[in-house]
Short mmCIF file of C-alpha atoms in Angstrom, two decimals:
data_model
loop_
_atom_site.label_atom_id
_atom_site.label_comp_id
_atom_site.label_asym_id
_atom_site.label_seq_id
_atom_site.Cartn_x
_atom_site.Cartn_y
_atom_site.Cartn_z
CA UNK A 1 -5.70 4.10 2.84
CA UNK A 2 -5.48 5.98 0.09
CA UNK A 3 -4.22 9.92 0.26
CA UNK A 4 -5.00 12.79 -1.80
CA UNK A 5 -2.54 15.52 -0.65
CA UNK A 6 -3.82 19.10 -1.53
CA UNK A 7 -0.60 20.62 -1.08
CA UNK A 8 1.47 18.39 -4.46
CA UNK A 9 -2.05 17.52 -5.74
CA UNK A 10 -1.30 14.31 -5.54
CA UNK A 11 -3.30 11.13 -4.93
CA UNK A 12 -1.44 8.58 -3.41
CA UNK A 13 -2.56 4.85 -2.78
CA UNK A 14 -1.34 1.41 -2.12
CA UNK A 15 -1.56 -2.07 -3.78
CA UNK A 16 -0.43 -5.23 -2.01
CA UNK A 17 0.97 -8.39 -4.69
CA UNK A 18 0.21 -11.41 -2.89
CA UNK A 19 0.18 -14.98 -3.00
CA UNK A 20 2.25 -17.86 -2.37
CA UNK A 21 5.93 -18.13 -2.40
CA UNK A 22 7.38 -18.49 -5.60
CA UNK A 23 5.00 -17.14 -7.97
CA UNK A 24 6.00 -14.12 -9.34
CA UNK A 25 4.81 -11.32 -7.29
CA UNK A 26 8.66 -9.97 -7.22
CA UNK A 27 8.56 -10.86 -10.78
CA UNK A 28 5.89 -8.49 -11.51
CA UNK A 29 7.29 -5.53 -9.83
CA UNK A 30 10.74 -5.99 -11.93
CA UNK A 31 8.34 -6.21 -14.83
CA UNK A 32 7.10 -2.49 -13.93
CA UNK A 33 10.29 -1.26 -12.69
CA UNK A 34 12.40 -2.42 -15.98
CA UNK A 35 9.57 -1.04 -18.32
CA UNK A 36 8.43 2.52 -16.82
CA UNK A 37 10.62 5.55 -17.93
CA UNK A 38 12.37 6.39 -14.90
CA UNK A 39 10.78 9.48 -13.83
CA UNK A 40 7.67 8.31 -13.78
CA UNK A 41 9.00 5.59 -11.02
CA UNK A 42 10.79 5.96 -7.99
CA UNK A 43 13.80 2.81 -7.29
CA UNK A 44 12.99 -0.38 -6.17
CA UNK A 45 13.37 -1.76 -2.52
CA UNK A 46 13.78 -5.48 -1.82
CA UNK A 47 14.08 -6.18 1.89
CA UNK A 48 15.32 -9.51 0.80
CA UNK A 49 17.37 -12.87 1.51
CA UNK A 50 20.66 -13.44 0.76
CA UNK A 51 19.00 -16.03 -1.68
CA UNK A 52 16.88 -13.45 -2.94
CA UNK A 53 13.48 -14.92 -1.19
CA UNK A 54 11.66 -12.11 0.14
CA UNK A 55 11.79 -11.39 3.63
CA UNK A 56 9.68 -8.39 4.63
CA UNK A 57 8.66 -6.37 0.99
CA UNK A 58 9.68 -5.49 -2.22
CA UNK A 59 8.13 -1.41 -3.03
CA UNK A 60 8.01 0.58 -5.67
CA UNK A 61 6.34 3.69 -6.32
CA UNK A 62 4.91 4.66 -9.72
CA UNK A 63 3.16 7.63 -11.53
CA UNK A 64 0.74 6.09 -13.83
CA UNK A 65 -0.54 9.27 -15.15
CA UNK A 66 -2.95 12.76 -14.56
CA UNK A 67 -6.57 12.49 -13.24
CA UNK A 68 -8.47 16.08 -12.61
CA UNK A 69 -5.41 17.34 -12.51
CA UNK A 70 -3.95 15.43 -9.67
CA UNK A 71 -0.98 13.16 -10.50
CA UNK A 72 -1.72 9.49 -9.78
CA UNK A 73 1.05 7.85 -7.17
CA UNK A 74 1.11 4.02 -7.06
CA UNK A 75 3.15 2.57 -4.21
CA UNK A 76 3.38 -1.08 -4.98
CA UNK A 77 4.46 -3.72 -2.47
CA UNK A 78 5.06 -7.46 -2.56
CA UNK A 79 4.59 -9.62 0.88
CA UNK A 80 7.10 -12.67 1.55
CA UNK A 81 4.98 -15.97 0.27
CA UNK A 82 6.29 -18.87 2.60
CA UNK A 83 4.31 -19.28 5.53
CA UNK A 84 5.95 -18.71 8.40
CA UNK A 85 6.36 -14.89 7.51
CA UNK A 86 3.26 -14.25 8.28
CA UNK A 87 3.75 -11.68 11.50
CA UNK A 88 5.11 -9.44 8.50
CA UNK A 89 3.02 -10.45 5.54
CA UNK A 90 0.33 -9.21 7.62
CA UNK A 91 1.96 -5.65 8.54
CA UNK A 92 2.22 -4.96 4.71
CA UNK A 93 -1.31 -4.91 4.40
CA UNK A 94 -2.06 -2.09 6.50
CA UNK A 95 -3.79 0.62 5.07
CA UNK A 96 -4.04 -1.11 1.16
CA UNK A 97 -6.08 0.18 -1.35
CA UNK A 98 -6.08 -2.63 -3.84
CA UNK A 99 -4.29 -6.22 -3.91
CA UNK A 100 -3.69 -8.49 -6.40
CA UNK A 101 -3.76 -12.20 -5.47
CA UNK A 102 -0.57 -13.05 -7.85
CA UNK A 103 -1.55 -17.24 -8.19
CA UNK A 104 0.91 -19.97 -9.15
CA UNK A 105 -1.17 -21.91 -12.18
CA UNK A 106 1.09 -24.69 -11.98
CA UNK A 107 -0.89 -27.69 -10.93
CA UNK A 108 1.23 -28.93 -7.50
CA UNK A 109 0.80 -25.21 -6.20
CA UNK A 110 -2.45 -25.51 -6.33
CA UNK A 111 -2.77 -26.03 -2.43
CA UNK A 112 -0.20 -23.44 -1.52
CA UNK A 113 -2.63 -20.74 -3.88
CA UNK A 114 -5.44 -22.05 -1.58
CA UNK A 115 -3.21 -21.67 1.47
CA UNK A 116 -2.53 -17.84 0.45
CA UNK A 117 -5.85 -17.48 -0.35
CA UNK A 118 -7.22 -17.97 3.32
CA UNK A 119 -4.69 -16.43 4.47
CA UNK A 120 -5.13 -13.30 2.57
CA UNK A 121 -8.83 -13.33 3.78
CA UNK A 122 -7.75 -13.93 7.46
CA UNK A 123 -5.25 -11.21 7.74
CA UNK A 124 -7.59 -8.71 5.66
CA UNK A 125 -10.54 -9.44 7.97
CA UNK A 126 -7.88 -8.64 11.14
CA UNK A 127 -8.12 -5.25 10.06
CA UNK A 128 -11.46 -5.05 9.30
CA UNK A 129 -11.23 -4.78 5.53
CA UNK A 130 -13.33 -6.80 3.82
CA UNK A 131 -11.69 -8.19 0.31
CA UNK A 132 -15.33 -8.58 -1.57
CA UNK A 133 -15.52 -4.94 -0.71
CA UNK A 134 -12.08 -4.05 -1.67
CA UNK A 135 -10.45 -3.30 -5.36
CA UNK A 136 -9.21 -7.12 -5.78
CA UNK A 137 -7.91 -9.41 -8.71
CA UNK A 138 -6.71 -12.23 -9.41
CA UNK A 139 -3.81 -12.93 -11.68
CA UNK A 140 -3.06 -16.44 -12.61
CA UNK A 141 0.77 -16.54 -13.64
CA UNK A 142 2.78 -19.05 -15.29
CA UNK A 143 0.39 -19.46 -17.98
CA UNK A 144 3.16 -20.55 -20.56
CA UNK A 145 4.20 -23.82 -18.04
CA UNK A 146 3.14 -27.33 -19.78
CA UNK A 147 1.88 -28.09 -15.88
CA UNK A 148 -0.58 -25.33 -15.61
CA UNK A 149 -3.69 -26.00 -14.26
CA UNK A 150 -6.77 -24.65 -16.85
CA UNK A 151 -8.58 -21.46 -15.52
CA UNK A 152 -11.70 -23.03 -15.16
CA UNK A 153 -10.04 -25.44 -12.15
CA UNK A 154 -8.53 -22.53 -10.87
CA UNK A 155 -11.75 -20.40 -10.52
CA UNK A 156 -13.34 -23.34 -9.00
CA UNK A 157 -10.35 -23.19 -6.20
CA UNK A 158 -9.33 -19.64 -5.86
CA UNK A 159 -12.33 -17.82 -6.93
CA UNK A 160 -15.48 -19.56 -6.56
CA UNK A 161 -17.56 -16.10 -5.50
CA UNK A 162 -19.28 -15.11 -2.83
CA UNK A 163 -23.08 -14.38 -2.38
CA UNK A 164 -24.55 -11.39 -3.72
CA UNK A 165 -27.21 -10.24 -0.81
CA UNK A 166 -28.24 -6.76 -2.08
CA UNK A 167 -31.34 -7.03 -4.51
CA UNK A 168 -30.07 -3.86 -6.80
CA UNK A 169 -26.70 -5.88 -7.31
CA UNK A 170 -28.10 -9.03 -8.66
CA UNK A 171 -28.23 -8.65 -11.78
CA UNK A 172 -25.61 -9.81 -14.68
CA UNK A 173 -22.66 -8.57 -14.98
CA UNK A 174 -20.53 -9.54 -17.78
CA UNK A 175 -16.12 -9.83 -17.34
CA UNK A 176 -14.81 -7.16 -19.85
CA UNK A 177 -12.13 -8.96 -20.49
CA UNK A 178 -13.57 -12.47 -20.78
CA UNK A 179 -16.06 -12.47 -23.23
CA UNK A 180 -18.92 -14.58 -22.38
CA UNK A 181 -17.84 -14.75 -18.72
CA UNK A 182 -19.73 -13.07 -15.82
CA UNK A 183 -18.34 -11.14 -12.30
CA UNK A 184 -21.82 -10.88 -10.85
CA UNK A 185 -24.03 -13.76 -12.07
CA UNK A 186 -26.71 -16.83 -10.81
CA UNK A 187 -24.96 -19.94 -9.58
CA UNK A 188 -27.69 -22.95 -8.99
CA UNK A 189 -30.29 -20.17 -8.21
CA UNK A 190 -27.99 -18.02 -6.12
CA UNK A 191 -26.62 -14.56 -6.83
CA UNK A 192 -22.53 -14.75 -6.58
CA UNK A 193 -19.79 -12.04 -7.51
CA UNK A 194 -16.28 -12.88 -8.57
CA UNK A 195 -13.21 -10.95 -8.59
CA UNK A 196 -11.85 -9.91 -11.72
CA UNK A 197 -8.57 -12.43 -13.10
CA UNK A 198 -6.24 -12.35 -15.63
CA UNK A 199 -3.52 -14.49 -17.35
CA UNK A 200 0.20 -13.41 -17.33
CA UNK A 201 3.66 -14.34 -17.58
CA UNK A 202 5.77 -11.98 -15.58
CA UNK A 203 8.78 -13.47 -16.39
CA UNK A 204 8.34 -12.14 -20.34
CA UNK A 205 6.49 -9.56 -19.22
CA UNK A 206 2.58 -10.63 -20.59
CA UNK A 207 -0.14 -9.36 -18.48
CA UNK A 208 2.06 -7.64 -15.75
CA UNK A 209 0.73 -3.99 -16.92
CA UNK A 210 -2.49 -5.21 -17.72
CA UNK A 211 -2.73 -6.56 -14.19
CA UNK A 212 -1.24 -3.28 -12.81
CA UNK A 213 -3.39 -0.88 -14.84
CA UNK A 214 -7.21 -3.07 -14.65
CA UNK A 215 -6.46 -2.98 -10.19
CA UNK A 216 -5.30 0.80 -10.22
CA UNK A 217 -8.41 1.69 -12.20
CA UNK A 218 -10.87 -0.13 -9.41
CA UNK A 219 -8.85 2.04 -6.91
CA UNK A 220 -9.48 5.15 -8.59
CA UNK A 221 -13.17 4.19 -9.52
CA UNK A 222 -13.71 3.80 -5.47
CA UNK A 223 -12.31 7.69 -5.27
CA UNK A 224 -15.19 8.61 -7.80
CA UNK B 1 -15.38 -1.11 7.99
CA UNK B 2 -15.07 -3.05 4.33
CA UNK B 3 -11.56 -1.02 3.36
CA UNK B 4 -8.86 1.15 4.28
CA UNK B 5 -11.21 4.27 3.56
CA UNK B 6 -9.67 8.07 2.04
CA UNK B 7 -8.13 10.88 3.79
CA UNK B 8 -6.91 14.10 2.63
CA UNK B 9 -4.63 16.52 3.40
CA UNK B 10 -5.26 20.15 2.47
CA UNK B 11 -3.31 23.06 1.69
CA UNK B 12 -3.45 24.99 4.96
CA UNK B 13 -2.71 21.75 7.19
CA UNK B 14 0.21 21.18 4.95
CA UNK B 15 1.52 24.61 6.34
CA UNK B 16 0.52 23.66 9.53
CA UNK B 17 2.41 20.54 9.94
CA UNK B 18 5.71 22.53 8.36
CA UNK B 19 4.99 24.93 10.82
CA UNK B 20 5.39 22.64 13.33
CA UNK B 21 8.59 20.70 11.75
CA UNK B 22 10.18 24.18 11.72
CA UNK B 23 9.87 25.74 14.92
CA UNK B 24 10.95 21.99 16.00
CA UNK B 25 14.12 22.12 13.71
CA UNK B 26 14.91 25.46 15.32
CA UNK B 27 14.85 24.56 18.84
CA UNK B 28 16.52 21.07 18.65
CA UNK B 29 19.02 21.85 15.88
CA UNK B 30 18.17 19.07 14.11
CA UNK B 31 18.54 19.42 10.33
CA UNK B 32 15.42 17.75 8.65
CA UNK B 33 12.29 16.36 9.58
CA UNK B 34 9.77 14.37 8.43
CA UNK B 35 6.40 13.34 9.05
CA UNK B 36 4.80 10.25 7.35
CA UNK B 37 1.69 8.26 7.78
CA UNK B 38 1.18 4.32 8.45
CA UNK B 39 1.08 3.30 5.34
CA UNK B 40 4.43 4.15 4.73
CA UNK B 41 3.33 8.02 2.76
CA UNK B 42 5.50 11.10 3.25
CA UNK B 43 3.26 13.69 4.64
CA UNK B 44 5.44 16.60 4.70
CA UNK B 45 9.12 17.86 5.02
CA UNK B 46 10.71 20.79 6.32
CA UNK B 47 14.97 21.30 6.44
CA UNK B 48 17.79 20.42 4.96
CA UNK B 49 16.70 19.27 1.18
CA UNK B 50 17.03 15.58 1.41
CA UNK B 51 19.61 13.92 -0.29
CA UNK B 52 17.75 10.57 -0.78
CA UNK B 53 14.54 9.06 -2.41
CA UNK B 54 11.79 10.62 0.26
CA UNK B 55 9.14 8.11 -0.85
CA UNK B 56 11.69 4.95 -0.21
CA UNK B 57 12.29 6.69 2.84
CA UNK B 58 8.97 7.03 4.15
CA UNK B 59 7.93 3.80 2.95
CA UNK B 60 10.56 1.99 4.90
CA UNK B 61 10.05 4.26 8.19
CA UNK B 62 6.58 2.93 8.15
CA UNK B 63 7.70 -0.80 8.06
CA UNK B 64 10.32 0.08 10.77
CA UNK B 65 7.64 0.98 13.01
CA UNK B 66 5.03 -1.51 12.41
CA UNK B 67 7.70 -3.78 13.29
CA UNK B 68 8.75 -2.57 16.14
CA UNK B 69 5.01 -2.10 17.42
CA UNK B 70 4.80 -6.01 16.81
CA UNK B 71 7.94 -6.96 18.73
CA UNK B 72 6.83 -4.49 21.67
CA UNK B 73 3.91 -6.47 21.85
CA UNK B 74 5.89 -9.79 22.05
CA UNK B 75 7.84 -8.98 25.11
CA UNK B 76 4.56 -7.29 26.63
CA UNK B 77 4.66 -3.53 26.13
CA UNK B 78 1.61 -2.08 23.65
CA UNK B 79 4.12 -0.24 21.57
CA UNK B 80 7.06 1.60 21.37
CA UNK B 81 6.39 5.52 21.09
CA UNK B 82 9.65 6.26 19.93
CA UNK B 83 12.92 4.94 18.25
CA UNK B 84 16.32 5.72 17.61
CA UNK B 85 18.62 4.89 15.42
CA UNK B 86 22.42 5.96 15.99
CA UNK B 87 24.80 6.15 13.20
CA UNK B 88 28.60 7.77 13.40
CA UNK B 89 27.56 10.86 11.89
CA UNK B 90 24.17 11.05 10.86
CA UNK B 91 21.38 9.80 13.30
CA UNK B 92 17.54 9.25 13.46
CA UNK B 93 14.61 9.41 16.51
CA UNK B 94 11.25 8.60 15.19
CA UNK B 95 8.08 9.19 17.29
CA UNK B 96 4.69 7.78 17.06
CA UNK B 97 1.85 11.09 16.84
CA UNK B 98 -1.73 9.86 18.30
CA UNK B 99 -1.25 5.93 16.56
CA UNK B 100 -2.04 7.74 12.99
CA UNK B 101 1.40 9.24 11.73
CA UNK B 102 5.09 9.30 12.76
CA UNK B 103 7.36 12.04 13.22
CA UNK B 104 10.96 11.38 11.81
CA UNK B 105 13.91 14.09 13.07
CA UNK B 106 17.52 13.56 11.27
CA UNK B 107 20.22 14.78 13.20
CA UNK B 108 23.72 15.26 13.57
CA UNK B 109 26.59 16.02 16.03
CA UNK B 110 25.50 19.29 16.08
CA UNK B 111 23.17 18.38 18.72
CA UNK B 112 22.46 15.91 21.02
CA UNK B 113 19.35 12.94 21.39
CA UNK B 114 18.57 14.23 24.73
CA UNK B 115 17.71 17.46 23.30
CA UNK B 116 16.06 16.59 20.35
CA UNK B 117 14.24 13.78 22.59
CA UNK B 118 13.03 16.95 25.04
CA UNK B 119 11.82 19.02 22.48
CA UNK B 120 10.31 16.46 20.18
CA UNK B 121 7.56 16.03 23.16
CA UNK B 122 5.86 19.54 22.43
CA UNK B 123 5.67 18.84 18.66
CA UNK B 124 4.19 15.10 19.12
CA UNK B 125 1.54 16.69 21.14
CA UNK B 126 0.85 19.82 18.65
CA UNK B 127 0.86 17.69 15.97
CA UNK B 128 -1.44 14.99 17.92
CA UNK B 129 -4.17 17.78 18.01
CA UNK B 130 -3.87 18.34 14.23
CA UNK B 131 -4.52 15.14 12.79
CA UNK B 132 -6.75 14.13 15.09
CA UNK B 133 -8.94 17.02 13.81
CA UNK B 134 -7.97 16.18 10.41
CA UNK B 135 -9.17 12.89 10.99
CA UNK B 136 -11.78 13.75 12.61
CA UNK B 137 -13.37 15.16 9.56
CA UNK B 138 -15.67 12.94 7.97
CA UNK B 139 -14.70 14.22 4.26
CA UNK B 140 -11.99 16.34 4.55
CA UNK B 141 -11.76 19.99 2.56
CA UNK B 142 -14.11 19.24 -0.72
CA UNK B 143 -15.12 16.15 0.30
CA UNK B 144 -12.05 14.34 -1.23
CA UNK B 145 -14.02 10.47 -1.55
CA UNK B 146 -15.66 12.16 -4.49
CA UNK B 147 -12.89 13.85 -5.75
CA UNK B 148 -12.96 11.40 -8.89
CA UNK B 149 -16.45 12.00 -9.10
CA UNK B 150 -17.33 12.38 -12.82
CA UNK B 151 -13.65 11.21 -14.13
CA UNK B 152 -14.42 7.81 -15.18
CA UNK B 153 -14.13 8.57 -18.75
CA UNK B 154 -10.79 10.23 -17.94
CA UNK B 155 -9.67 6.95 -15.85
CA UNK B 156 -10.93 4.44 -18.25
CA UNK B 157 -8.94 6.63 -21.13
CA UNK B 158 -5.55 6.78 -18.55
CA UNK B 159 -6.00 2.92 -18.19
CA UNK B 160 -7.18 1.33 -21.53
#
């Protein structure tokens, strides 16, 4: 639930990394941490394992900038991938602005992205959010593995759309950062949206801000 | 509902909720308070100036308490209003306010739980009343969901 505090002038919201274990939503979030001066971040938590596995969150809390003259604050949070964390997987998305489905491209994690996947849809709808409705993208890591799957099979799984009911919204709309490629378009007749992806690495670094700054601008957008 | 939705917080109910974290400070002897919402966002502060990170702070009082609420529900209890956390010098009580926000008192030997327990009741309920008229309002002070209104250009130019 995003906050705009009168009092700092301050706009405060929160974006959820998730996705299965293993595939770089941590990553991502060292990524921003590493790279932002450090007064424009806050430090990082990691309520981790001894092995480093996530076990609750990893936050971190970044100023990306001045909007109407209210200072932009992005608390970011990671959820623990493997399975049976769900109880507190679930907690973390309470009250979130934006998320960003971080997906494994290699080929064998292909299930376990379509695992998260469901899951991410069953725990939003337990709150009543609905993720067509919310600021959501997909980011398809690991690009730079020999054993990555190509986009176009990972569409197919993780983002295949869903139906576009309201007459004014069916119309074309193309990707702005894939040319040629649509987010609302006509499937076999039928109207279907898809939520916006992009390609990283987060170990080197490629696409993390990218990711960070194309989901921070649908929050904002939703404020407008 | 399709998201988590906007709230605001305006200038006078910023000094309201202060208000109400220092008359509380006074009367328990406490040393700082806190209040911060469910998703883990530091509302306000009134005391001693806080010695650590505030927004790490509020985020993991937030966590602390949805966890709690879940393992209250495991052994059959629909949540716990309040926690506390002892340390050997420095200790914490946290109280829920009306499901939406939750009041955090540090405290040291100076006083005692019991007292800061006792007095932490009249603030919960004052506090209670004023979010749940903040909340109540549909928009908030200048109807904050359209705060942005008209700033694309400025967004789109912040974020490439």
């Amino acid at each position: 639930m995003s906050m705009i505090n009168y009092a700092s002038k301050e706009i405060n919201c929160k974006l959820v990394y998730y996705g299965p274990g293993l595939g770089g939503k941590t990553t991502n979030l060292e990524h921003v941490f590493a790279k932002v001066a450090p007064d424009q971040r806050g430090k990082m938590v990691s309520l981790a394992t001894e092995t480093e596995r996530t076990l609750f969150f990893d936050f971190l809390p970044v100023d990306l900038g001045t909007v109407k003259g209210f200072k932009t604050r992005f608390h970011l949070y990671t959820v623990p991938g493997q399975v049976y964390y769900n109880a507190s997987r679930k907690l973390i998305l309470k009250g979130v602005d934006g998320v960003v489905f971080v997906a494994d491209s290699q080929i064998e994690r292909m299930e376990a992205n379509v695992e998260a996947m469901q899951n991410l849809y069953d725990n939003m709808g337990q709150y009543g959010y609905d993720l067509t409705k919310v600021p959501f993208l997909i980011q398809y890591n690991k690009r730079d593995l020999p054993n990555a799957a190509p986009i176009k099979d990972l569409q197919a799984q993780l983002n295949p759309g869903w139906p576009v009911e309201e007459a004014a919204k069916q119309k074309q709309v193309p990707d702005p950062a894939h040319a040629g490629e649509f987010l609302v378009t006509q499937v076999d007749g039928a109207w279907v949206e898809r939520a916006p992806y992009l390609e990283a690495c987060a170990v080197t670094g490629e696409g993390v801000f990218e990711t960070l700054k194309a989901v921070a601008k649908l929050v904002l957008k939703t404020l407008g | 509902m399709s998201g988590a939705g906007t709230w605001s917080i305006a200038e006078d109910d910023h000094r309201k909720i202060t208000g109400h974290l220092e008359a509380l400070l006074k009367e328990s002897q406490a040393h700082a308070a806190l209040v911060v919402d469910r998703t883990g966002q530091l509302l306000a502060n009134a005391g001693d100036k806080l010695t650590f990170d505030p927004t790490t702070f509020a985020s993991l009082t937030a966590a602390d308490f949805s966890a709690n609420d879940q393992l209250a529900k495991m052994i059959g209890e629909p949540e716990f209003a309040s926690l506390f956390h002892q340390g050997e010098k420095e200790s914490m009580y946290l109280a829920d306010v009306a499901r939406r926000v939750i009041l955090v008192v540090l405290f040291d030997q100076r006083t005692t739980v019991g007292l800061v327990r006792l007095k932490v009741k009249q603030t919960v309920s004052d506090l209670g009343k004023l979010f749940g008229e903040m909340f109540g309002r549909p928009a908030g002070p200048d109807k904050p969901a359209k705060l942005l209104e008209g700033a694309e250009d400025e967004i789109d130019k912040l974020f490439g």
